[in-house]
């Protein structure tokens, strides 16, 4: 009687030790990953929690450690991406405004220098009452024109309109001592119209860049949801709970990863189409500013008009002078900023649509090579034949277990 009991106890002890050792592999891998306390790994298979659809070697303490890590890492990665996009828009907006303002002020100095040169060589001026005007008066009038142009550009933001046509006509009339109204056939109207159209185009670009800063600034406020954290834990760490798996080789299935990422980023992806519309509108406005409503052409025409006015005897002579050629180093700077802004706007069209793919590619690069026919699908090492959710779809908002292999119950496949 005694021997059988001893034998039974020995066998039972062997069974318990064998059962206890079933999680040793998990404990070793968990310790290597330095996520939490290795003592949190249970000695027996457990059921319950995010990872325990089936019994496994993950405790509630381990899942809390998983959640903390994925939330910290995912928040840092996504926030860095959103901050980069926002800072890019902010920088382009500031460079655009700076370039416009400097371009206008630079051309004001050019006209003043032209005025000074003309008066320093009186032989270039016609012998008329206009030629006897004081240099200071001309300088002041030129400065008034450009001062008002600069004022117009800055103040139109606050809807304080300045009549460009009126201020240019006033300059011409005062310079030539004309009291009557200028004829509508003169080139003055064309210069005023073209400059006003260019400044309005620049203002529209400025306002839309401001809207973009606000839009991308709001996206920076996005936070990782609890359901997203659970989904990421399931995708990144739940395969560790199976003692029969070698964690390094449990690469998530590509489609499964995309569904998880699209679920997490659903609030951002829902406004992706709005971002695309904003980008395309700005590209169209920039194209106008570089072609039909070119600020460089508008300012160049204004410079020519001012130059022509100063060497003319009457209004009728203004439009007959050859084009005034002057060096314009800021033109190259402005064109550079406009071109660079236009090129970068093309990238914004899909700036968020591509983010789930970038995140999954980064995850795949950090994992061991695997096969789509044998990959982690959220519950087992198998396949993942589910339909990839559309951007902003409400389906991936649910707990990830519902859109692991179970999502195939909807019978949608690629």
CSV table of N, CA, C and O in Angstrom, one decimal, residues 7 17 28 69 75 98 147 149 153 163 208 219 223 226 231-232 254 258 268 309 348 377 384 404:
chain,number,residue,atom,x,y,z
A,7,UNK,N,4.6,6.1,-5.3
A,7,UNK,CA,4.7,6.1,-6.7
A,7,UNK,C,3.8,7.2,-7.3
A,7,UNK,O,4.1,7.9,-8.2
A,17,UNK,N,5.4,19.5,-12.1
A,17,UNK,CA,6.6,20.1,-12.6
A,17,UNK,C,6.6,20.3,-14.1
A,17,UNK,O,6.9,21.3,-14.7
A,28,UNK,N,11.2,33.0,-20.4
A,28,UNK,CA,12.6,33.4,-21.0
A,28,UNK,C,12.5,34.5,-22.0
A,28,UNK,O,13.2,35.5,-22.0
A,69,UNK,N,3.5,49.7,-23.0
A,69,UNK,CA,4.5,49.8,-24.0
A,69,UNK,C,3.9,50.2,-25.3
A,69,UNK,O,4.4,51.2,-26.0
A,75,UNK,N,2.0,56.2,-29.5
A,75,UNK,CA,1.8,57.6,-29.4
A,75,UNK,C,3.0,58.4,-29.8
A,75,UNK,O,2.9,59.4,-30.5
A,98,UNK,N,6.7,85.6,-45.7
A,98,UNK,CA,7.9,86.4,-45.6
A,98,UNK,C,8.4,86.7,-47.1
A,98,UNK,O,8.8,87.9,-47.3
A,147,UNK,N,3.8,101.6,-50.0
A,147,UNK,CA,3.3,101.5,-48.7
A,147,UNK,C,1.9,101.0,-48.6
A,147,UNK,O,1.5,100.1,-47.8
A,149,UNK,N,0.4,99.3,-51.1
A,149,UNK,CA,0.4,98.0,-51.6
A,149,UNK,C,0.7,97.0,-50.5
A,149,UNK,O,0.0,96.0,-50.3
A,153,UNK,N,-1.9,94.2,-48.7
A,153,UNK,CA,-1.6,92.8,-48.6
A,153,UNK,C,-1.8,92.4,-47.1
A,153,UNK,O,-2.3,91.3,-46.8
A,163,UNK,N,-8.1,100.4,-52.0
A,163,UNK,CA,-8.4,100.5,-53.4
A,163,UNK,C,-7.1,100.7,-54.2
A,163,UNK,O,-6.6,101.8,-54.2
A,208,UNK,N,-5.4,80.0,-47.2
A,208,UNK,CA,-5.5,78.5,-47.2
A,208,UNK,C,-4.4,77.8,-46.5
A,208,UNK,O,-4.5,76.7,-45.9
A,219,UNK,N,-5.2,67.8,-35.9
A,219,UNK,CA,-4.9,66.3,-36.0
A,219,UNK,C,-3.8,66.0,-34.9
A,219,UNK,O,-3.8,64.8,-34.4
A,223,UNK,N,-5.5,61.2,-30.0
A,223,UNK,CA,-5.0,60.3,-28.9
A,223,UNK,C,-5.3,58.9,-29.2
A,223,UNK,O,-6.3,58.6,-29.8
A,226,UNK,N,-8.5,53.3,-26.3
A,226,UNK,CA,-8.3,52.0,-25.5
A,226,UNK,C,-8.4,50.8,-26.5
A,226,UNK,O,-7.7,49.8,-26.4
A,231,UNK,N,-6.0,46.3,-29.6
A,231,UNK,CA,-5.7,45.8,-30.9
A,231,UNK,C,-4.2,45.6,-31.2
A,231,UNK,O,-3.7,44.6,-31.7
A,232,UNK,N,-3.4,46.6,-30.8
A,232,UNK,CA,-2.0,46.6,-30.9
A,232,UNK,C,-1.3,45.6,-30.0
A,232,UNK,O,-0.4,44.9,-30.4
A,254,UNK,N,0.1,40.7,-43.1
A,254,UNK,CA,0.1,42.1,-43.7
A,254,UNK,C,-1.3,42.7,-43.6
A,254,UNK,O,-1.4,43.9,-43.2
A,258,UNK,N,-2.7,46.0,-41.5
A,258,UNK,CA,-3.3,47.1,-42.1
A,258,UNK,C,-4.7,47.4,-41.5
A,258,UNK,O,-5.0,48.6,-41.2
A,268,UNK,N,-8.4,60.0,-38.0
A,268,UNK,CA,-7.5,60.8,-38.9
A,268,UNK,C,-7.8,60.5,-40.3
A,268,UNK,O,-7.9,61.4,-41.2
A,309,UNK,N,5.9,107.2,-65.6
A,309,UNK,CA,5.3,108.4,-65.1
A,309,UNK,C,6.3,109.5,-64.8
A,309,UNK,O,6.1,110.7,-65.1
A,348,UNK,N,1.1,66.0,-49.9
A,348,UNK,CA,0.1,66.1,-48.9
A,348,UNK,C,-1.2,65.4,-49.3
A,348,UNK,O,-2.1,65.1,-48.4
A,377,UNK,N,-2.3,36.0,-37.0
A,377,UNK,CA,-3.6,36.7,-37.4
A,377,UNK,C,-4.4,37.2,-36.3
A,377,UNK,O,-5.5,37.6,-36.4
A,384,UNK,N,-4.5,35.0,-43.1
A,384,UNK,CA,-5.5,36.1,-42.8
A,384,UNK,C,-6.0,36.5,-44.2
A,384,UNK,O,-5.4,37.3,-44.9
A,404,UNK,N,-10.0,40.1,-36.0
A,404,UNK,CA,-8.9,39.2,-36.3
A,404,UNK,C,-9.4,38.1,-37.3
A,404,UNK,O,-10.1,38.5,-38.3
